[in-house]
Coordinates of C-alpha atoms in Angstrom, one line a residue:
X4 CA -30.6 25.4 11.9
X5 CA -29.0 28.0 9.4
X6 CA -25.7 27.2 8.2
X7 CA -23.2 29.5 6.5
X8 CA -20.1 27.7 4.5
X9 CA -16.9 29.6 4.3
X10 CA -14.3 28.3 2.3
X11 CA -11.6 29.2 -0.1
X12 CA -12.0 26.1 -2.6
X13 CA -14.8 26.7 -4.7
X14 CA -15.5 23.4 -5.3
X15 CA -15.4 22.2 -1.4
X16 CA -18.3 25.2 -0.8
X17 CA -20.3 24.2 -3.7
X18 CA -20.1 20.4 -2.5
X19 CA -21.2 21.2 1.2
X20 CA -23.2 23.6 0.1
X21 CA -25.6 21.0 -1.9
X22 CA -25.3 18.0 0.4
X23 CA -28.9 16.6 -0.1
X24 CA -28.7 15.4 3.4
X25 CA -29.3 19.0 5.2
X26 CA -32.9 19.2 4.6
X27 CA -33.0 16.0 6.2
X28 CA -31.7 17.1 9.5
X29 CA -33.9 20.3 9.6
X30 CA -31.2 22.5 7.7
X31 CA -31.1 25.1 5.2
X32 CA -28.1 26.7 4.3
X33 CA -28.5 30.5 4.3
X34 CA -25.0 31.5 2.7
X35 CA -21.7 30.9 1.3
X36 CA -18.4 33.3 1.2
X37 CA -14.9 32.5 -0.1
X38 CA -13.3 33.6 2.7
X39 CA -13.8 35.6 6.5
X40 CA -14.2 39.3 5.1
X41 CA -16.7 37.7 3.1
X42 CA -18.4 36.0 5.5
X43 CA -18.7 39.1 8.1
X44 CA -20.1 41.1 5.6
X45 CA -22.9 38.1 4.6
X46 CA -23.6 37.3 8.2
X47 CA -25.9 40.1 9.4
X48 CA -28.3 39.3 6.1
X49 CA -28.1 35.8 5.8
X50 CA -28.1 35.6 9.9
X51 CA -26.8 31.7 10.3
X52 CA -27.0 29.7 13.6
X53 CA -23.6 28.1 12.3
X54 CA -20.7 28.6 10.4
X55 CA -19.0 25.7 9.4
X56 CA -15.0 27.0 8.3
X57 CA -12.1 26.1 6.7
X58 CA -8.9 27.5 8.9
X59 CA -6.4 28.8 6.2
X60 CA -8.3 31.2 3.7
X61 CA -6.7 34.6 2.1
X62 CA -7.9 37.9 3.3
X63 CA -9.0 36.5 7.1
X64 CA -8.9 33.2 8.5
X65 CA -11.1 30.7 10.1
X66 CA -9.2 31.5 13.3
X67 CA -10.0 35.8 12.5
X68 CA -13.4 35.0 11.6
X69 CA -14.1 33.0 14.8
X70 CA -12.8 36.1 16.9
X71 CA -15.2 38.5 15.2
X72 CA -18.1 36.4 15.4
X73 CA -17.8 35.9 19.0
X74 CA -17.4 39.5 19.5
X75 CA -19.9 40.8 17.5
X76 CA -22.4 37.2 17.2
X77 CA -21.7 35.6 20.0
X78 CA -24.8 33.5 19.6
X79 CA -23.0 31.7 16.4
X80 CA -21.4 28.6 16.7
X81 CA -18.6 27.6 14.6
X82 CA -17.3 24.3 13.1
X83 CA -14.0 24.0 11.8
X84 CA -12.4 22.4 8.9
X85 CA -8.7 21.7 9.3
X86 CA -5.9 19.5 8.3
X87 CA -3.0 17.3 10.0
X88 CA -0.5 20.2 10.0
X89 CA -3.0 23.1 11.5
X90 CA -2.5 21.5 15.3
X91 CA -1.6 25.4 16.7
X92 CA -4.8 26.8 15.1
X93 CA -6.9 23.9 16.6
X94 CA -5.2 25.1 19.9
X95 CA -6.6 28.8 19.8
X96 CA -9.7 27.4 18.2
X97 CA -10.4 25.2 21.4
X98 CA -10.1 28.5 23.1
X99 CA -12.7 30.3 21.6
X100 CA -15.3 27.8 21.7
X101 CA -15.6 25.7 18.7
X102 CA -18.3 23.3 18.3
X103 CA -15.9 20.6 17.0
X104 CA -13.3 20.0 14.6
X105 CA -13.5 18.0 10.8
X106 CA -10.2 16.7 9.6
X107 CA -10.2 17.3 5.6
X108 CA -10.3 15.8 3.3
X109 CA -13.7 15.7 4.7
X110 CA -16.2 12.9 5.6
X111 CA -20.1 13.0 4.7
X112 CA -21.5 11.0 7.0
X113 CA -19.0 12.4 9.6
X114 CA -20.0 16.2 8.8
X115 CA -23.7 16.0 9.0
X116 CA -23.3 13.5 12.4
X117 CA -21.1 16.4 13.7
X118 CA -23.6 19.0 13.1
X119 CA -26.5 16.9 14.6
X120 CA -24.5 16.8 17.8
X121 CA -24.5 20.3 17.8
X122 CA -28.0 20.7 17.2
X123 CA -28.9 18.2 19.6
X124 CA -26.6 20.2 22.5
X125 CA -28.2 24.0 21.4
X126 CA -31.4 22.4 22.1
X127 CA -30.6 20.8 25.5
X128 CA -28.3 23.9 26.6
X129 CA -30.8 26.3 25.2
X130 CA -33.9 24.3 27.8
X131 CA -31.0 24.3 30.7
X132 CA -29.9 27.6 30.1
X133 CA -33.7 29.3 29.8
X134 CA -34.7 27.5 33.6
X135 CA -31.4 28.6 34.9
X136 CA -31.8 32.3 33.9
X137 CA -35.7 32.6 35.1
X138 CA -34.3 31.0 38.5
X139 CA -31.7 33.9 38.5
X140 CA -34.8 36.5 37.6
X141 CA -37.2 34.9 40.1
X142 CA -34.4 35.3 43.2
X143 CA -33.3 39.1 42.2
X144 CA -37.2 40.2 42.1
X145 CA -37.8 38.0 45.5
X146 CA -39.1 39.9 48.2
X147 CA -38.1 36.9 50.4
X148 CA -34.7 36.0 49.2
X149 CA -32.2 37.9 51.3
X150 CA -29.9 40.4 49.6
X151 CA -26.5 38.3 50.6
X152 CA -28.4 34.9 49.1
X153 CA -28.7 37.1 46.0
X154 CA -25.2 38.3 45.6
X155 CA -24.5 34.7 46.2
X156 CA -26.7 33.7 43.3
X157 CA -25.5 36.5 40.8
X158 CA -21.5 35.3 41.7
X159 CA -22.3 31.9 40.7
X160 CA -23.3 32.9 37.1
X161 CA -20.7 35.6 37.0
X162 CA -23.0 38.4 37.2
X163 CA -22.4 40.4 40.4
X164 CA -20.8 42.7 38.3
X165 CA -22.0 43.1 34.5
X166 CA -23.6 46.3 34.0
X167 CA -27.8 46.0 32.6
X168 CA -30.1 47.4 31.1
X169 CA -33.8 46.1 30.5
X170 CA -35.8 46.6 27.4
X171 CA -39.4 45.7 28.2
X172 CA -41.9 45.0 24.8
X173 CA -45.1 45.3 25.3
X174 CA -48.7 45.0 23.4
X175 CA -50.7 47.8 23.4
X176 CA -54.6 47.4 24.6
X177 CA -53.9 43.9 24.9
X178 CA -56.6 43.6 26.7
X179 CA -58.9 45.0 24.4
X180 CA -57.4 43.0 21.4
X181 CA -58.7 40.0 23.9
X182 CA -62.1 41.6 24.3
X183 CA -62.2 42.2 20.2
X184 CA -61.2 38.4 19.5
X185 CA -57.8 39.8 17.6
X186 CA -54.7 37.2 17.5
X187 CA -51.4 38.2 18.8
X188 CA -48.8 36.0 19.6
X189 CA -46.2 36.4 22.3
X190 CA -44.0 33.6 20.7
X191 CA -43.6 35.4 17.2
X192 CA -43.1 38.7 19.0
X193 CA -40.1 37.0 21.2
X194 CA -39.0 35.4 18.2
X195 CA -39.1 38.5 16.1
X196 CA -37.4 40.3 18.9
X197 CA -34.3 38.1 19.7
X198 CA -33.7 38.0 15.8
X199 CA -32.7 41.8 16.2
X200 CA -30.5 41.0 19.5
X201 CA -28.9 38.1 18.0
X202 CA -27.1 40.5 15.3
X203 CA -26.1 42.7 18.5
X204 CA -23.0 42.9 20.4
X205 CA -25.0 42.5 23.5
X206 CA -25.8 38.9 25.3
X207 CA -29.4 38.8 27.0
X208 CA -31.5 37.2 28.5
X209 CA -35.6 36.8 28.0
X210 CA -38.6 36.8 30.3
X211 CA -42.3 37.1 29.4
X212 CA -45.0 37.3 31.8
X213 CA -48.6 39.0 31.3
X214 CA -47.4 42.7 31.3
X215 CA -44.8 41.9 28.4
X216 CA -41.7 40.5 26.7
X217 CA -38.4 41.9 28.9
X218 CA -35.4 42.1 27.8
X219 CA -32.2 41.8 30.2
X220 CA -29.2 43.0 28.3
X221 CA -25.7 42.4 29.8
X222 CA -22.6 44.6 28.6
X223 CA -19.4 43.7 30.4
X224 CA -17.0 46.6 30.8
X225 CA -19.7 48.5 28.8
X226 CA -19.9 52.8 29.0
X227 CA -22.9 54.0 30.5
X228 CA -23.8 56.5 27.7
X229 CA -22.9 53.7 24.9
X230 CA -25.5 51.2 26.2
X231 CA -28.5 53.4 26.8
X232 CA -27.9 54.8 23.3
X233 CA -27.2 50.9 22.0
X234 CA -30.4 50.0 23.6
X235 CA -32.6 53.1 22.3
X236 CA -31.4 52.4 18.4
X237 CA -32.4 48.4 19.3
X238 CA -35.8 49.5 20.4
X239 CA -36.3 51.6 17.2
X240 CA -35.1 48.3 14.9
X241 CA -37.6 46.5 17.4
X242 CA -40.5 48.7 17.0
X243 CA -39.4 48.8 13.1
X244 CA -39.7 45.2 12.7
X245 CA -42.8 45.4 14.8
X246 CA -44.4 47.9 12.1
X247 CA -43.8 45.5 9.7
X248 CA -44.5 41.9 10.8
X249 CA -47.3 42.6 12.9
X250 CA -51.0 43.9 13.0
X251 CA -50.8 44.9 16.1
X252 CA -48.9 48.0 18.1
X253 CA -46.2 47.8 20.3
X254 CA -44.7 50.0 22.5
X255 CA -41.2 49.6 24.4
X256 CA -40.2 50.7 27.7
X257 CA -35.9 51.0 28.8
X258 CA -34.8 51.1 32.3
X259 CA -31.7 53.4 33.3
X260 CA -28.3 51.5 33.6
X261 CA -28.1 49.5 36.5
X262 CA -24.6 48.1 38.1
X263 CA -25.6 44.3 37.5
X264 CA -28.3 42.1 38.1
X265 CA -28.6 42.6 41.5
X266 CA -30.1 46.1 40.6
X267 CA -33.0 43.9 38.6
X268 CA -36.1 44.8 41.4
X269 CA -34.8 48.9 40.6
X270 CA -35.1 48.5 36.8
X271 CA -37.9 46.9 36.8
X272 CA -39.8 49.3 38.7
X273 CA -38.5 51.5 36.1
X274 CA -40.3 49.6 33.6
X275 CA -43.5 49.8 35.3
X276 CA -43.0 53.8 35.7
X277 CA -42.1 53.9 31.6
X278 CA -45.5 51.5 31.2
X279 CA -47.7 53.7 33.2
X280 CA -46.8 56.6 30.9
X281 CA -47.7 55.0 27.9
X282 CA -50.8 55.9 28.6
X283 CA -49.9 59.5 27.8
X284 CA -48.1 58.9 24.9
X285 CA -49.7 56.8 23.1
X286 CA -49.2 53.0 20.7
X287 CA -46.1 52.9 19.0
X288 CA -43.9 54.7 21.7
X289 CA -40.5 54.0 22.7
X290 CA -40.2 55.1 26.2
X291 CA -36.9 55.7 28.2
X292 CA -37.2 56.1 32.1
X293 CA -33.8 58.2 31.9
X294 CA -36.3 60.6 29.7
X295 CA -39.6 60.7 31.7
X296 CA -40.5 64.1 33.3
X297 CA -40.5 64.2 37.2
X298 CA -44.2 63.6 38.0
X299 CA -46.1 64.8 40.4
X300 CA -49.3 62.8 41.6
X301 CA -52.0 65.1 40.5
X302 CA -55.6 64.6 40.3
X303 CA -58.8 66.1 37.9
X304 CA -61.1 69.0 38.8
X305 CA -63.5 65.8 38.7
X306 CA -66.5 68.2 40.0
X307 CA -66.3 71.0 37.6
X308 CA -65.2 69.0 34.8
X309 CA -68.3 66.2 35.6
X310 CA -71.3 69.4 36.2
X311 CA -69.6 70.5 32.9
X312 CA -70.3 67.5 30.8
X313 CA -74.2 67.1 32.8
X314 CA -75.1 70.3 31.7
X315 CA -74.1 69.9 28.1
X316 CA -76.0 66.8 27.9
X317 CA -78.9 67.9 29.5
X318 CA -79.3 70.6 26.9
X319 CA -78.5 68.2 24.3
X320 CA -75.2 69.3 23.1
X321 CA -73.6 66.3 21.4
X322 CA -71.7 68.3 19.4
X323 CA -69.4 69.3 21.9
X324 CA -68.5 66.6 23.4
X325 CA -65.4 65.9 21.5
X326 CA -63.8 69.2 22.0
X327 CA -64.8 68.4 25.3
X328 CA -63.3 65.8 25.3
X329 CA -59.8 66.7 23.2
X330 CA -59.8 69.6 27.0
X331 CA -59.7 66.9 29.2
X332 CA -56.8 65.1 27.2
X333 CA -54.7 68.2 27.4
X334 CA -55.1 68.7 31.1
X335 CA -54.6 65.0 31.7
X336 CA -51.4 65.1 29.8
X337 CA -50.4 68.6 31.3
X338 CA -50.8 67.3 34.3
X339 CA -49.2 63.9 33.9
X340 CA -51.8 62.0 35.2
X341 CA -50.6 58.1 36.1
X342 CA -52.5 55.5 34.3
X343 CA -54.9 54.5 37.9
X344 CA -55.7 58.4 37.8
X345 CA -57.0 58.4 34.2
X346 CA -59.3 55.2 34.4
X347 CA -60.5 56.5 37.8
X348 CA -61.9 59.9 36.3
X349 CA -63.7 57.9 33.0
X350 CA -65.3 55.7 35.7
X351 CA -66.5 58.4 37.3
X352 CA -67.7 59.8 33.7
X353 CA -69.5 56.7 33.0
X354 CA -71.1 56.8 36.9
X355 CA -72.2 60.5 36.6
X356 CA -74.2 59.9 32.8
X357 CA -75.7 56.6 34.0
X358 CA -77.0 58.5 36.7
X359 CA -78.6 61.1 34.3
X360 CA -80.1 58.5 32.0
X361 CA -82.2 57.3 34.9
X362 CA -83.6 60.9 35.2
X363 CA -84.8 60.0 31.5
X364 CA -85.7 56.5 32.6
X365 CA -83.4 55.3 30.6
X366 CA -81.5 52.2 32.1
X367 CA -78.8 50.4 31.1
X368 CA -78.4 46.8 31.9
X369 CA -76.2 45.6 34.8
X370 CA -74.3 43.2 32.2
X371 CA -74.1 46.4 30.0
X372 CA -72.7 48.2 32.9
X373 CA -70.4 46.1 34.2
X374 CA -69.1 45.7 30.7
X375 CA -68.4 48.9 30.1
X376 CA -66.2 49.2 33.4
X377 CA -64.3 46.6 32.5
X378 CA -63.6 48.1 29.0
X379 CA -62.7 51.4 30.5
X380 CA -59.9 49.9 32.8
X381 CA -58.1 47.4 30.0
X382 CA -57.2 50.3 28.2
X383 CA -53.3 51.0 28.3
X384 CA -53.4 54.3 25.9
X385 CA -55.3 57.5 26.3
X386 CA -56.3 58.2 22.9
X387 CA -58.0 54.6 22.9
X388 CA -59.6 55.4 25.9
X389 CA -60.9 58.9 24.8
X390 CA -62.6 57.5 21.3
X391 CA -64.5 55.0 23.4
X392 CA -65.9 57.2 25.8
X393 CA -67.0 60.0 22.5
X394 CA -68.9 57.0 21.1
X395 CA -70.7 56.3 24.6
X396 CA -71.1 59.7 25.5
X397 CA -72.3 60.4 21.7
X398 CA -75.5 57.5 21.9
X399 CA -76.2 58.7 25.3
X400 CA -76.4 62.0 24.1
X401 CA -78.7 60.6 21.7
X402 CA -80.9 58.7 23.6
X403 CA -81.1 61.6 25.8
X404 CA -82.5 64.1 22.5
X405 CA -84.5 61.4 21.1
X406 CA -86.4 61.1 24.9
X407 CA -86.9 64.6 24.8
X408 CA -88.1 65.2 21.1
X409 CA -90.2 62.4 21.6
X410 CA -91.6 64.3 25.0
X411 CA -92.4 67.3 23.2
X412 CA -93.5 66.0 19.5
X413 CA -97.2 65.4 19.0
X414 CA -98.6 62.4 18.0
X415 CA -99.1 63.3 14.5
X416 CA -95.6 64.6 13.7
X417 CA -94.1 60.9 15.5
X418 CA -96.4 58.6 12.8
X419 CA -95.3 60.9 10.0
X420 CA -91.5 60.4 11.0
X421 CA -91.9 56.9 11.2
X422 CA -93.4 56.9 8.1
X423 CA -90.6 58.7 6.3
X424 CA -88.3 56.4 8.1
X425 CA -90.5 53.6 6.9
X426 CA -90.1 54.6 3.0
X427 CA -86.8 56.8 3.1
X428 CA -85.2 54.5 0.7
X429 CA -87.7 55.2 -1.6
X430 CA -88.2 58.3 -4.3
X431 CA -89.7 60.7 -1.3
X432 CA -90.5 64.0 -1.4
X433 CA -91.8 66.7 0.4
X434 CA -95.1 67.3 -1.9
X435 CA -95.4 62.9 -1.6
X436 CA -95.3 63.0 1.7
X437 CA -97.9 66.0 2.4
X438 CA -100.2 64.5 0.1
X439 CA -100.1 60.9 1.9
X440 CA -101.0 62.6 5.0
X441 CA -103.6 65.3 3.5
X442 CA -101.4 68.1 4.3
X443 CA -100.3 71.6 3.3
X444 CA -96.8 70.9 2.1
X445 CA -95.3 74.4 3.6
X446 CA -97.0 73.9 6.7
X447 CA -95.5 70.1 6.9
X448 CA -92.5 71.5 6.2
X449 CA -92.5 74.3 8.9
X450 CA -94.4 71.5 11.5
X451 CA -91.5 69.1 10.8
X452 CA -88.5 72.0 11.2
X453 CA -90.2 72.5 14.6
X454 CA -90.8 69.5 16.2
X455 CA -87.0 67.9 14.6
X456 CA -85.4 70.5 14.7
X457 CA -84.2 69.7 11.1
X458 CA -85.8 70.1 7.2
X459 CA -87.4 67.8 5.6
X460 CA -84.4 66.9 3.3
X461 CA -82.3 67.1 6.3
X462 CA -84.4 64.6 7.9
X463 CA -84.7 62.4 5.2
X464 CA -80.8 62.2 4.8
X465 CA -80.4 61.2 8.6
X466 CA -82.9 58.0 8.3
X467 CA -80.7 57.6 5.1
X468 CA -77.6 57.3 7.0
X469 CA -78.8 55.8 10.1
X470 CA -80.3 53.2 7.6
X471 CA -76.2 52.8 5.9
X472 CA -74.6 52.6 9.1
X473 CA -76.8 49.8 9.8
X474 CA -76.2 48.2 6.3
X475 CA -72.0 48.5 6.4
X476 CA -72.3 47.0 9.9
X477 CA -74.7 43.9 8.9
X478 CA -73.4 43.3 5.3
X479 CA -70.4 43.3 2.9
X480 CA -71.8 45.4 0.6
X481 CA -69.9 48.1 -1.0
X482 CA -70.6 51.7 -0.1
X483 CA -72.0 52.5 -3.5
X484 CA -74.4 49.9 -3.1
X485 CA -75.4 51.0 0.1
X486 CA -76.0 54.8 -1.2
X487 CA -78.3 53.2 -3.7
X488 CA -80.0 50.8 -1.4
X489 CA -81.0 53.6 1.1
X490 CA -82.0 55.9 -1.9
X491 CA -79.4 57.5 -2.6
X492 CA -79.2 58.5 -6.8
X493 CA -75.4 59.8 -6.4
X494 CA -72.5 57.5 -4.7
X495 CA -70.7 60.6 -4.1
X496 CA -72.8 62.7 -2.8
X497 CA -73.8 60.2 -0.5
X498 CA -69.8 60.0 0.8
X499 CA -69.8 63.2 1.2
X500 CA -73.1 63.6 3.4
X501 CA -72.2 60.5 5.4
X502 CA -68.7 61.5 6.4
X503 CA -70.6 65.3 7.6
X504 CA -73.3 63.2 9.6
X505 CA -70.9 60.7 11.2
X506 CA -67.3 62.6 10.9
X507 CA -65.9 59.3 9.3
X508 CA -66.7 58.0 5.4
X509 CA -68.6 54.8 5.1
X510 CA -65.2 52.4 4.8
X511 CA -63.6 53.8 7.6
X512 CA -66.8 54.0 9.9
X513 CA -66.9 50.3 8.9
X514 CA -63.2 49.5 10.0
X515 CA -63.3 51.5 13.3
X516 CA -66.8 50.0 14.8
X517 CA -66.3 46.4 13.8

């Protein structure tokens, strides 16, 4: 428990302040101030659990202070320290909650037992409280709980008639940080969370199931326009924090207004709306039903778009497959296509090309397959989803090429590629590689630009870079020892050819496929 000290006396703060017994009861005191306009202005930094007070202090009092913490903190408790003659204080004290009362001149051993009381009840309340409030959640989302049982329900914990708004926090691709092996934790992000709501003027509840960490803020009396703009500057601390404590992306959906909790099932479906068009926007977004365009349910031109991509791959076009590609992401988004529309089209993507590979006899294993479906659907953002279907698209593109250079190449010209593949790391040269094979140098050089499609130096390069793709996938090795393992003389020029051939530059190819 954090514990702030406010007191006048210098020498009463420093003596609380360094009792040796805090640590023992799990304490750490986070601040000290000499009086309540002090305090207030320490509070939001060094962000105490409890403030243990004296009552009469210059400036603002215990009493004052107490006021504006439960106004703008409720979460805080507060202790008070008070003599014999302060009785009317206690009085109003009682009535704003105090945790308890220490008659000066203050009692060690009476002090610390005091606050381990307190500690003891925060935890017990804080276990009640948490199965009381998912009860509430559990009977407002109920199909089967009548809607006079939940009225009922909401009356009995005063809430038939606190306005709400619900801020949902959710991982994005956290299904493919699963797949990948990354860590995320649902704990630290709820912890990190309510450390932002704490400091708010706003009392809340939390739920978390698979989908996300929601968010049910209450507002009595609250304006409309004053808690959805409250809520949208919370979500940019949230995402802030998120930026900056985590590996990870977040995004974070807000529901419109609702009446009270009895409005919960409403909001929530506004969450899931706000969810499903994350996929459109992309990680990092902060997504406010009261902003999403009216949608309508629209669907691809899958035909067209599908005999498209066949006949570009058929003729071997991998090059255009990302501005490809980058089209379909503009019609998707022009179109606001919902999340189930999206991974329907990729699957039919991946269906059509599997197809066409088995014209090549090319087949992909069931396991493969069914992998690859299951990738395709756990993605929750489109720009995700469009990389991994450029790299499959890309090696099927390439194993398409390769099975028909292969078809028309002659024997001869397929030993001398493997060959050069074989000793590309090494000093190789045109005139080397024409004498190893008793050739004509110019006519091995006009044989090899027809049956490859490439020059000789061109070709050489590619085993080169296949062979350091390979190499910054398998090993640690630094990039300039790669360029000089696959026979490369310059580190630079090697970046330079490697980030042409792949579109990335050796470090970042590493950090995108791993």
């Amino acid at each position: 428990m954090k514990i702030m000290i406010v007191d006048d006396e210098e020498l009463i703060r420093n003596h609380l302040a360094h009792l040796t017994e805090w640590s023992d009861l799990g304490c750490q005191i986070t601040g000290v101030a000499a009086n309540g306009v002090e305090a207030l202005e320490r509070i939001p930094a060094d962000k105490p659990d409890l403030v243990i007070t004296d009552i009469r202090m210059p400036l603002m009092n215990g009493i004052q202070l107490a006021e504006q913490i439960k106004a703008r903190f409720p979460h805080i408790r507060f202790l008070f320290l008070t003599a014999f003659n302060d009785f009317q204080y206690a009085q109003h004290a009682v009535k704003l909650g105090a945790a308890d009362f220490i008659l000066k001149p203050i009692q060690n051993a009476e002090l610390l037992r005091s606050v381990e009381l307190i500690m003891q009840g925060e935890e017990r309340t804080s276990r009640e409280d948490r199965l009381k409030q998912e009860q509430v959640i559990q009977s407002m989302l109920s199909h089967v709980v009548n809607e006079r049982d939940k009225y009922a329900v909401a009356s009995e914990n005063g809430l038939e008639d606190r306005e709400i708004i619900v801020v949902c926090v959710v991982i994005d691709n956290a299904d493919v940080l699963i797949e990948t092996g990354e860590v995320y934790s649902f704990v630290a992000l709820r912890e990190a969370m309510t450390q932002i709501l704490d400091y708010n003027p706003y009392s809340y509840w939390d739920y978390s199931d698979s989908k996300g960490l929601y968010l049910i803020l209450f507002k009595p009396h609250g304006d409309l326009w004053e808690m959805r703009g409250d809520s949208m500057k919370m979500a940019g601390d949230m995402l802030d924090r998120c930026k900056e404590s985590f590996p990870f992306a977040v995004s974070i959906c807000i529901s419109k207004v609702k009446p009270s909790i009895l409005y919960l099932h409403q909001a929530w479906k506004e969450i899931k709306d706000c969810l499903d068009y994350r996929m459109l926007l992309g990680k990092g977004s902060i997504i406010s039903n009261d902003a999403l365009p009216n949608r309508v349910q629209g669907n691809m031109n899958g035909a067209d778009q599908l005999n498209e991509l066949i006949v570009m791959l058929r003729k071997g076009e991998k090059e255009k497959v990302p501005s490809y590609l980058l089209s379909i992401s503009r019609e998707m988004m022009g179109k606001g296509l919902t999340k189930t529309n999206i991974h329907t089209f990729a699957l039919q993507v991946i269906q059509r090309v599997e197809m066409l590979l088995l014209e090549y006899n090319l087949r992909i294993p069931e396991e493969i397959q069914l992998q690859t479906r299951k990738t395709i659907l756990s993605f929750d953002i489109l720009f995700d989803l469009m990389l991994f279907l450029e790299q499959w698209l890309e090696e099927s593109a390439d194993r398409i090429i390769a099975t028909n250079r292969n078809q028309s190449m002659n024997g001869l010209v397929k030993e001398i590629c493997t060959y050069l593949r074989s000793k590309s790391a090494e000093d190789m040269s045109l005139e080397r590689l024409a004498d190893y094979f008793h050739m004509n140098h110019s006519y091995l050089s006009r044989l090899i630009k027809k049956e490859t499609g490439q020059n000789f130096r061109d070709l050489l390069w590619s085993y080169r870079i296949e062979a350091a793709k390979r190499m910054l996938l398998e090993t640690r090795m630094k990039a300039n020892e790669i360029a000089y393992e696959v026979g490369f003389k310059d580190p630079a020029h090697f970046s330079i050819l490697f980030k042409k051939h792949v579109g990335l530059s050796p470090m970042n190819y590493r950090e995108q496929i791993k």
